[in-house]
Coordinates of C-alpha atoms in Angstrom, one line a residue:
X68 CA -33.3 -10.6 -4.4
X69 CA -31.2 -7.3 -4.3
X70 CA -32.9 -4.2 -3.2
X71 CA -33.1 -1.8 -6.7
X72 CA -33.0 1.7 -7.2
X73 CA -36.7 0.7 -8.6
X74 CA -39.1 -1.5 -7.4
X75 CA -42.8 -2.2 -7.4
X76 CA -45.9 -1.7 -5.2
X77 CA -46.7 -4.9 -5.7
X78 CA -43.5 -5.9 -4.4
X79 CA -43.8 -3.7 -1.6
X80 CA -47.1 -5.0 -0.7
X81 CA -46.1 -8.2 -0.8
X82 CA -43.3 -7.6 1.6
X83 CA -40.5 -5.5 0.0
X84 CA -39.3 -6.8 -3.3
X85 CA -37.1 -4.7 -5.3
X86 CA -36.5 -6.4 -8.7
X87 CA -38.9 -4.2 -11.2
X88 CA -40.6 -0.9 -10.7
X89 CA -42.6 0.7 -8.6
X90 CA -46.1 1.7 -8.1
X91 CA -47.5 4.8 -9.7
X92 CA -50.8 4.7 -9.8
X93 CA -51.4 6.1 -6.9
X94 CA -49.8 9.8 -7.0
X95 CA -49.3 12.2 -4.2
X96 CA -48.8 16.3 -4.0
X97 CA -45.3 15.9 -2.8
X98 CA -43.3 18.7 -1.9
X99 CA -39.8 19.1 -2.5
X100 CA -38.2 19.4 0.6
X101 CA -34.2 20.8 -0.1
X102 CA -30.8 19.1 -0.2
X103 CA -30.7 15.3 1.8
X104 CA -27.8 16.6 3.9
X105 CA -25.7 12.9 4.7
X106 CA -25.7 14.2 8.0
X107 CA -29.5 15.1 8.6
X108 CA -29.7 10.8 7.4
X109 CA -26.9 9.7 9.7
X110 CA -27.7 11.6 12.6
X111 CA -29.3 9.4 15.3
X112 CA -31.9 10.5 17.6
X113 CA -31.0 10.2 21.2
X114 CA -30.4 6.6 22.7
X115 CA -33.7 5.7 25.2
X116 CA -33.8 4.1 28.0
X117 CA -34.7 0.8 26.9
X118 CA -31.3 0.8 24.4
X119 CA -29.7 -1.3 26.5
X120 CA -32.0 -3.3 28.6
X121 CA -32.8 -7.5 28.4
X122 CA -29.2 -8.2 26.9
X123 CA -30.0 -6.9 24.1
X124 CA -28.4 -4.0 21.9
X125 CA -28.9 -4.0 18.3
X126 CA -28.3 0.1 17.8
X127 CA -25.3 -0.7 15.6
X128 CA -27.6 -2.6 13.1
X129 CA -30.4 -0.1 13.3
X130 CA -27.9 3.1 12.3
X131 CA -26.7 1.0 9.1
X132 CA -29.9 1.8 7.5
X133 CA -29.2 5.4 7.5
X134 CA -24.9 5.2 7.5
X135 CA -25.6 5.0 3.9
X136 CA -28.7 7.6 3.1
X137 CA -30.7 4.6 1.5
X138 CA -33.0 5.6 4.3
X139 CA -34.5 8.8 6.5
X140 CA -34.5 6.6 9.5
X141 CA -35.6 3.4 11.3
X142 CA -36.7 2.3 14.7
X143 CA -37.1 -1.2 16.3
X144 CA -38.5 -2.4 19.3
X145 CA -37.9 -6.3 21.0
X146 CA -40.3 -7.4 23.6
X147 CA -39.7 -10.9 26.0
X148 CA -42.5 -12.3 27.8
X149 CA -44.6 -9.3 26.7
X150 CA -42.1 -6.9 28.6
X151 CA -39.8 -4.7 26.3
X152 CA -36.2 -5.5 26.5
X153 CA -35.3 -3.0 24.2
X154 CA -36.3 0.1 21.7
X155 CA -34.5 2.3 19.7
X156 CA -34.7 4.8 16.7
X157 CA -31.8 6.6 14.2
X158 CA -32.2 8.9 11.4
X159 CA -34.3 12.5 10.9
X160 CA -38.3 12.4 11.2
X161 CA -38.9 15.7 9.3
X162 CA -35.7 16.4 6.7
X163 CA -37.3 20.2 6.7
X164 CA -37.2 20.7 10.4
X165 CA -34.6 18.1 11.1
X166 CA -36.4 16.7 14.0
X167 CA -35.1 13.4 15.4
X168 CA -37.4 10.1 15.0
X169 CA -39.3 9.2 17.7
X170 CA -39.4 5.2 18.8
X171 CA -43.4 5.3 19.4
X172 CA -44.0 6.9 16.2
X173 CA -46.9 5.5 13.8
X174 CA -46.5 3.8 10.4
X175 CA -47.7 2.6 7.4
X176 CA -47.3 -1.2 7.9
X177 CA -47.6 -2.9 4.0
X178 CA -48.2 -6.4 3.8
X179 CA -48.4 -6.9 7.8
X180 CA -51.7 -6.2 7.3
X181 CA -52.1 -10.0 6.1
X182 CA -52.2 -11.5 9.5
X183 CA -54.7 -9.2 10.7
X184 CA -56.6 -10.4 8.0
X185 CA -56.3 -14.2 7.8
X186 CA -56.5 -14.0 11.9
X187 CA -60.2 -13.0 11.3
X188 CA -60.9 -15.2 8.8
X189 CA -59.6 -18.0 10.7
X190 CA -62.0 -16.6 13.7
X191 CA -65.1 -17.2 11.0
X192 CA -64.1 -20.6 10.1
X193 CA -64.0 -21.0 14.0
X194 CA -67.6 -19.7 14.3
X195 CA -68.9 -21.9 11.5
X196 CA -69.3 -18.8 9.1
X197 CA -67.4 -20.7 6.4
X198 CA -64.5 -23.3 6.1
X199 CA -60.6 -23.1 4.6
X200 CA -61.8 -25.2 1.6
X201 CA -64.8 -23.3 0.5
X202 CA -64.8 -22.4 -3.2
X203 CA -64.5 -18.8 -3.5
X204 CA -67.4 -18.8 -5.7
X205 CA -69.8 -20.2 -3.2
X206 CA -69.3 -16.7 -1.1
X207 CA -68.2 -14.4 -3.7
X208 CA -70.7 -15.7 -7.0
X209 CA -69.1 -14.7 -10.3
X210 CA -66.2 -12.3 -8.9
X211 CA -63.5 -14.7 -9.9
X212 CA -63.4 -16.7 -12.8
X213 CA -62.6 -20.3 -12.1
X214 CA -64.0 -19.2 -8.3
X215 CA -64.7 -23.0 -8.4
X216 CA -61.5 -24.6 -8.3
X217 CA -59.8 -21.8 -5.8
X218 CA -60.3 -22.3 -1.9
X219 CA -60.3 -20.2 0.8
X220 CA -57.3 -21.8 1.9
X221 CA -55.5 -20.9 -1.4
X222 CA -56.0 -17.6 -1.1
X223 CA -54.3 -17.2 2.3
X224 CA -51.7 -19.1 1.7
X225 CA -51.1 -17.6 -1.8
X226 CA -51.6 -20.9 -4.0
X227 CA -54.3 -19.6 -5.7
X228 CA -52.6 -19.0 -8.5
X229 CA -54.9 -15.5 -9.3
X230 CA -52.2 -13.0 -10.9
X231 CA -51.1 -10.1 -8.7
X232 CA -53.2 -6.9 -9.5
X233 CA -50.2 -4.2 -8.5
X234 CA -47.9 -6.4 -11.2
X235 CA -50.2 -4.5 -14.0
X236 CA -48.4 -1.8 -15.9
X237 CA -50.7 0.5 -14.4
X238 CA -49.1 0.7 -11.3
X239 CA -45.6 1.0 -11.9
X240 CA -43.4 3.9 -12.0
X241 CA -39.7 2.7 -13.8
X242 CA -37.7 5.9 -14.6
X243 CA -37.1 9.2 -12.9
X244 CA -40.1 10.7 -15.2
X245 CA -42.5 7.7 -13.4
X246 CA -41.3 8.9 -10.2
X247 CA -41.4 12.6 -10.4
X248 CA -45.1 12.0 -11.5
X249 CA -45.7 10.0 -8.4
X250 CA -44.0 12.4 -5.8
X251 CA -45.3 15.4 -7.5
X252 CA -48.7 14.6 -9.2
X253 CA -52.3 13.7 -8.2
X254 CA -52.9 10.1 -9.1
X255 CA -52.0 9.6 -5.7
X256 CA -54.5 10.4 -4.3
X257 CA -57.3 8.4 -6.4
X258 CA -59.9 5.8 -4.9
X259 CA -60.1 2.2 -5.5
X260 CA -62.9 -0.1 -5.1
X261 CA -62.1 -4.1 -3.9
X262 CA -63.9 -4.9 -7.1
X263 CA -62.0 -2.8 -9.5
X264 CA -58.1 -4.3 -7.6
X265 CA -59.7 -8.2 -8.0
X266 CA -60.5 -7.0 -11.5
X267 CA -57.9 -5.6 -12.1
X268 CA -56.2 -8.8 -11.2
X269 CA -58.3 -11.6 -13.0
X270 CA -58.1 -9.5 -16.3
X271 CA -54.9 -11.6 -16.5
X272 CA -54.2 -14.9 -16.9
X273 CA -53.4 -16.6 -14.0
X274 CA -50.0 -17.7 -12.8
X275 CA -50.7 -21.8 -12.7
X276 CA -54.1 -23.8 -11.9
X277 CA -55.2 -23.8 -8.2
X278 CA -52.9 -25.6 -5.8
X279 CA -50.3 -26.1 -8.2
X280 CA -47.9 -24.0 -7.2
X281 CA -47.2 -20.7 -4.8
X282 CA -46.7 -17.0 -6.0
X283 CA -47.9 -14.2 -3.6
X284 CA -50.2 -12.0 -4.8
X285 CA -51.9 -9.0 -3.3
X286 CA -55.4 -10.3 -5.2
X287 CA -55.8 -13.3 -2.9
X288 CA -56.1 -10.6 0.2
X289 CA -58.6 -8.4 -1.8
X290 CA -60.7 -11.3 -2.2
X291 CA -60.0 -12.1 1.8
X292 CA -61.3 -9.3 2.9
X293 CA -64.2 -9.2 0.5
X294 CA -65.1 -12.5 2.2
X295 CA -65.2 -10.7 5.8
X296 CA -67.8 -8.5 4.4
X297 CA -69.7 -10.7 2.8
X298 CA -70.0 -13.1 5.7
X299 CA -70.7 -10.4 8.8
X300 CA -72.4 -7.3 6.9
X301 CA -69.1 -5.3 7.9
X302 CA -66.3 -4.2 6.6
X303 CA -63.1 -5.8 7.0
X304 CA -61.7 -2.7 9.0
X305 CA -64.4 -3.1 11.3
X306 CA -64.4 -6.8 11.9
X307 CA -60.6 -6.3 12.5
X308 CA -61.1 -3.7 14.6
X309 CA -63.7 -5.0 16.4
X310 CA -62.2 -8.7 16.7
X311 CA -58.4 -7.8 17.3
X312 CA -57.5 -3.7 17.6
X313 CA -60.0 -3.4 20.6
X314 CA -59.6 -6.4 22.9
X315 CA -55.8 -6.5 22.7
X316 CA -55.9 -2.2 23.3
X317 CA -53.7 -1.7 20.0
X318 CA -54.6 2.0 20.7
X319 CA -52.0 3.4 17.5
X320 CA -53.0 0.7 14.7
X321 CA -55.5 1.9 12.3
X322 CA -56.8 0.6 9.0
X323 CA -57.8 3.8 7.3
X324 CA -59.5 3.4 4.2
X325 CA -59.3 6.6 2.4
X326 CA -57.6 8.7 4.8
X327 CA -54.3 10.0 3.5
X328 CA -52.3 11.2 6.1
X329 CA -51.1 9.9 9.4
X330 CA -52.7 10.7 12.3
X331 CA -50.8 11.2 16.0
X332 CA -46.2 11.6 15.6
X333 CA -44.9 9.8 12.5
X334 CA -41.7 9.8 10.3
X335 CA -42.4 11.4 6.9
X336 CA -41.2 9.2 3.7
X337 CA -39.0 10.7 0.7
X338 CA -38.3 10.3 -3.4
X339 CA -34.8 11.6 -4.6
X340 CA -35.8 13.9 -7.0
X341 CA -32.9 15.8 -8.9
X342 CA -33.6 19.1 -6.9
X343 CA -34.1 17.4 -3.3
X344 CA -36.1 15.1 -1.6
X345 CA -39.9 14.9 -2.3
X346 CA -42.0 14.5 0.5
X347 CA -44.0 11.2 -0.1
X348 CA -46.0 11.1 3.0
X349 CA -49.6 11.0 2.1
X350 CA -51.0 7.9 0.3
X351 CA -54.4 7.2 -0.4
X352 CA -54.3 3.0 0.5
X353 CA -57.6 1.6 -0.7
X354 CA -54.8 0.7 -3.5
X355 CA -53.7 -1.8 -1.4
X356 CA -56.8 -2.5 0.1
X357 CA -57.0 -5.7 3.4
X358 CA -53.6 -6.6 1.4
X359 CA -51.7 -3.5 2.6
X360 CA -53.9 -0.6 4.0
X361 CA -52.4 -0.6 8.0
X362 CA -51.2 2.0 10.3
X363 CA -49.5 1.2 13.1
X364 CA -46.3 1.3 16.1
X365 CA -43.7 -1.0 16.9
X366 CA -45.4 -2.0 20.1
X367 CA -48.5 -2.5 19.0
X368 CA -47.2 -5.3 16.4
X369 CA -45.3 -6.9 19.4
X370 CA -48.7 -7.0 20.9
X371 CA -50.4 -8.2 18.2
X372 CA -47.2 -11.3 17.4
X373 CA -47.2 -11.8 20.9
X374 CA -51.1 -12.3 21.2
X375 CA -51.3 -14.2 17.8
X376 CA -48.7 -17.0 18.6
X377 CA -49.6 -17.0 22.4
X378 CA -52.7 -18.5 21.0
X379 CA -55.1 -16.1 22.5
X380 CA -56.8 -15.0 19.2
X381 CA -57.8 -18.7 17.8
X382 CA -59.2 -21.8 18.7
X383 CA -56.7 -25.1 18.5
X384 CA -57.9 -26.4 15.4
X385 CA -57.4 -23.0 13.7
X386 CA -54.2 -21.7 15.1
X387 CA -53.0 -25.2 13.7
X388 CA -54.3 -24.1 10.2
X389 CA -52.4 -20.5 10.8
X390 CA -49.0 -22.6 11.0
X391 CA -49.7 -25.2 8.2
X392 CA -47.7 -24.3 5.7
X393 CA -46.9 -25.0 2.0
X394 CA -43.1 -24.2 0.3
X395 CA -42.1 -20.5 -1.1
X396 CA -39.2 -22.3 -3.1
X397 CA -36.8 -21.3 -0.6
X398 CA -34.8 -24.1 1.4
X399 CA -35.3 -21.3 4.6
X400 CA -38.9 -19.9 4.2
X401 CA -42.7 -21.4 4.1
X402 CA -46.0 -19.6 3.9
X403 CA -48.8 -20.3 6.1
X404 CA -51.9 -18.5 6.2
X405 CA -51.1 -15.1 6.2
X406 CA -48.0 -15.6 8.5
X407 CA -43.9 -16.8 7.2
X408 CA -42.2 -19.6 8.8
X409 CA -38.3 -18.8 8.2
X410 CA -35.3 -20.8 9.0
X411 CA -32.3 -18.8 10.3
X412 CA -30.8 -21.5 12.3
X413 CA -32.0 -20.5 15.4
X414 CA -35.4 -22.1 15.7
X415 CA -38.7 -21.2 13.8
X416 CA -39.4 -17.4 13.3
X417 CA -43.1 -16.1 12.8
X418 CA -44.1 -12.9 10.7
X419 CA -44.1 -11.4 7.9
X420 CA -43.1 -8.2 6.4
X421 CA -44.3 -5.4 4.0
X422 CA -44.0 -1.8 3.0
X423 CA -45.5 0.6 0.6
X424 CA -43.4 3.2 -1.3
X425 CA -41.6 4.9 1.7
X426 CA -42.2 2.4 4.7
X427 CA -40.2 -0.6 5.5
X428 CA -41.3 -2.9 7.7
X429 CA -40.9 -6.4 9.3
X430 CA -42.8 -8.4 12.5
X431 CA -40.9 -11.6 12.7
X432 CA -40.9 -13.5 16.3
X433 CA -40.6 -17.2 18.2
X434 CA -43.4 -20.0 17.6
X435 CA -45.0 -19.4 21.0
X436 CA -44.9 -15.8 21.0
X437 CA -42.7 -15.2 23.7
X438 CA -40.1 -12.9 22.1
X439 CA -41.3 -10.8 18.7
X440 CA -39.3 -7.6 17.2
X441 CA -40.9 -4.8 14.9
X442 CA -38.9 -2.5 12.3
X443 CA -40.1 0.5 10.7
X444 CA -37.6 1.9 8.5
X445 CA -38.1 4.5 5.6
X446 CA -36.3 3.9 2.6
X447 CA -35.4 6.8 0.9
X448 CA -36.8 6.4 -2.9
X449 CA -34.8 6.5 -6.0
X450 CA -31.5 5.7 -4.2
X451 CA -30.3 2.3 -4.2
X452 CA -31.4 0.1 -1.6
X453 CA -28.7 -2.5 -1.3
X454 CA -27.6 -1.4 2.0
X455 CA -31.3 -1.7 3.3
X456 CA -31.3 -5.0 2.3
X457 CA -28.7 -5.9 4.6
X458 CA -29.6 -4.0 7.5
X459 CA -32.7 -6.0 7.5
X460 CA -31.7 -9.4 7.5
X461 CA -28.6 -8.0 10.1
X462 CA -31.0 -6.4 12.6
X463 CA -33.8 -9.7 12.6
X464 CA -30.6 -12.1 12.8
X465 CA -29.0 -9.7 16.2
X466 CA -32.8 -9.3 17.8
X467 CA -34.6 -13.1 17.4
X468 CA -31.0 -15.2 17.6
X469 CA -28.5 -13.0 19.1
X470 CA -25.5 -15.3 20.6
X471 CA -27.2 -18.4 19.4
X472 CA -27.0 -17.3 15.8
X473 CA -25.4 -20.0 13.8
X474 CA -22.7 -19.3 10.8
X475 CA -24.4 -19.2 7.8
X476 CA -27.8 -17.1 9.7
X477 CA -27.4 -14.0 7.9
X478 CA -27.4 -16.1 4.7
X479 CA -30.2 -18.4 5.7
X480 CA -32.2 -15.0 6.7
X481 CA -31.3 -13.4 3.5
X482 CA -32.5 -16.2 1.5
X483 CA -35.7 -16.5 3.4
X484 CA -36.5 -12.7 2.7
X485 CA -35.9 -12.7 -0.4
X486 CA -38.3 -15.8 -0.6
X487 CA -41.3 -13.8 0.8
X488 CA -40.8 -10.9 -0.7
X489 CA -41.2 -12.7 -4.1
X490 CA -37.8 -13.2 -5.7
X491 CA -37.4 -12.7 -9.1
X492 CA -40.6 -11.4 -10.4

């Protein structure tokens, strides 16, 4: 899948699709910021220290995300045996004050919220609180029709076959009109209940009967973190929180409910609007709900990778489940519970990736945890994203394979991208 000049929320939930439009349900006060000088996107902020360290150097793949202005600016950060071997950042934070990206900045994470999610769900099963082939109705009575048929398990691994709530017209913006409304009006701002996104959802028909297929869809993780609620008496922010952000002192991810800004240094997001960039920063992500509502830093997902596949966050039986997979349709890619396996040529890869309109990112790392690399990027919205595309699947092949990258990775990685991100819809 090619990245479009318009894409959809449900896309970028879901880990970055391009192919259709793009969320605009959810409106912000934007402010028009001025000209997008090419040099205030190109302009790197200053090499650290860690640019060179561990063997590693992928500075040349994180600048092509801005060398063309299809984004504001992207940092990485690779971590080995829990040490970082290398961090870096290119582009302009603020296009009004031109100040440089910082490395250690926060963002808004997308669909990497999933693991968090599944990972807490798999600690329940663990505890006896419910098991992977539950019916959804016998936790959640009369919330999904056919609740009877669909598992627990379906859900997280996205076989479910419940249609994807941000593919309603609703949410889509598709022409520079769409997306003037979303930078500059106030539907960006409005509330959403779990219950109004599954029924949102279930309003349509579903995409095939349970288990008889795979199609991501940002409903099943609704539902998930419905399920945390139901079971504990908390919220699914809480439980996450409480289970994974705490013990593992993740001290910059968030899950923030309502909260529209971005607390602590962050890159601001952009929409190309005729007179200048629109600032896009502010997003109220109950919209996306325990299927995209994080905040968080580059080292805090290497962290949370690292900690995840290291096996300190489940018990055998269910860190098994996590890895079980079922097929995307792509020869390179395969969908767990909440996690990606993806075939570059280099060995088995772990993550996933997401984004909502204005953050890029992607958590991919080794099966045992040992070596994990996180990407923020910004896209810069309304401009074609073609060139992001690449720099993605150029900057995961560099980091996880490096000299042990096969011919053909760049391909393999491509197709397994464009896999999860939900090719074609």
């Amino acid at each position: 899948m090619t990245f479009s000049q318009n894409a959809g929320l449900a896309s970028r939930l879901r880990g970055r699709g391009r192919s259709g439009m793009r969320l605009a349900a959810v409106a912000l006060a934007g402010a028009v910021v001025g000209t997008l000088a090419p040099a205030a996107v190109a302009a790197p902020a200053p090499a650290g220290a860690d640019a060179r360290r561990g063997g590693v150097d992928a500075r040349a793949e994180l600048r092509a995300f801005v060398a063309d202005g299809s984004s504001t600016a992207a940092f990485a950060e690779v971590r080995e045996d829990g040490r970082r071997i290398w961090r870096d950042a290119v582009g302009t934070s603020d296009l009004a004050t031109g100040q440089p990206v910082r490395p250690d900045g926060r963002f808004r994470i997308g669909s990497v919220t999933k693991p968090f999610v599944s990972t807490v769900v798999l600690q329940l099963v663990g505890e006896g609180r419910l098991r992977l082939d539950d019916p959804v109705e016998r936790h959640l009575p009369g919330v999904v029709p056919n609740g009877g048929a669909i598992s627990v398990r379906q859900l997280l691994n996205h076989t479910s076959g419940l249609y994807d709530y941000t593919e309603d017209p609703r949410f889509f913006y598709q022409d520079e009109a769409s997306l003037r409304d979303y930078a500059l009006g106030d539907r960006r701002w409005q509330d959403y209940r779990p219950e109004q996104l599954v029924a949102i959802g279930v309003a349509h028909p579903p995409y095939f009967a349970p288990g008889q297929g795979w199609k991501y869809s940002n409903t099943n993780y609704v539902l998930a973190g419905m399920l945390i609620d139901k079971l504990t008496g908390h919220s699914w922010q809480s439980e996450v929180t409480r289970r994974i952000v705490r013990p593992l002192h993740l001290d910059d991810t968030v899950f923030p409910g309502s909260e529209t800004g971005l607390r602590g240094p962050h890159v601001h997001a952009y929409a190309k609007l005729p007179e200048g960039p629109a600032d896009i920063t502010g997003l109220n992500t109950t919209v996306g709900d325990a299927a995209g509502n994080g905040i968080s830093t580059t080292t805090d997902l290497d962290r949370f990778h690292a900690a995840l596949f290291g096996g300190k966050l489940l018990r055998p039986a269910e860190q098994a489940a996590l890895t079980t997979t079922v097929p995307t349709g792509s020869g390179h890619s395969s969908y767990g519970l909440g996690v990606a396996e993806a075939d570059f040529g280099c060995g088995p890869l772990w993550g996933h990736d997401g984004g909502v309109p204005g953050w890029g990112t992607l958590l991919f790392g080794t099966a045992d945890g040992k070596r994990q690399v996180a990407l923020s990027y910004n896209p810069y919205e309304g401009t074609d994203q073609s060139g992001a595309d690449a720099a993605v699947v150029a900057l995961a092949v560099k980091t996880l394979c490096g000299a042990t990258a096969p011919a053909g990775a760049a391909g393999a990685a491509a197709d397994a991208l464009s896999a999860l991100r939900g090719a074609g819809r």
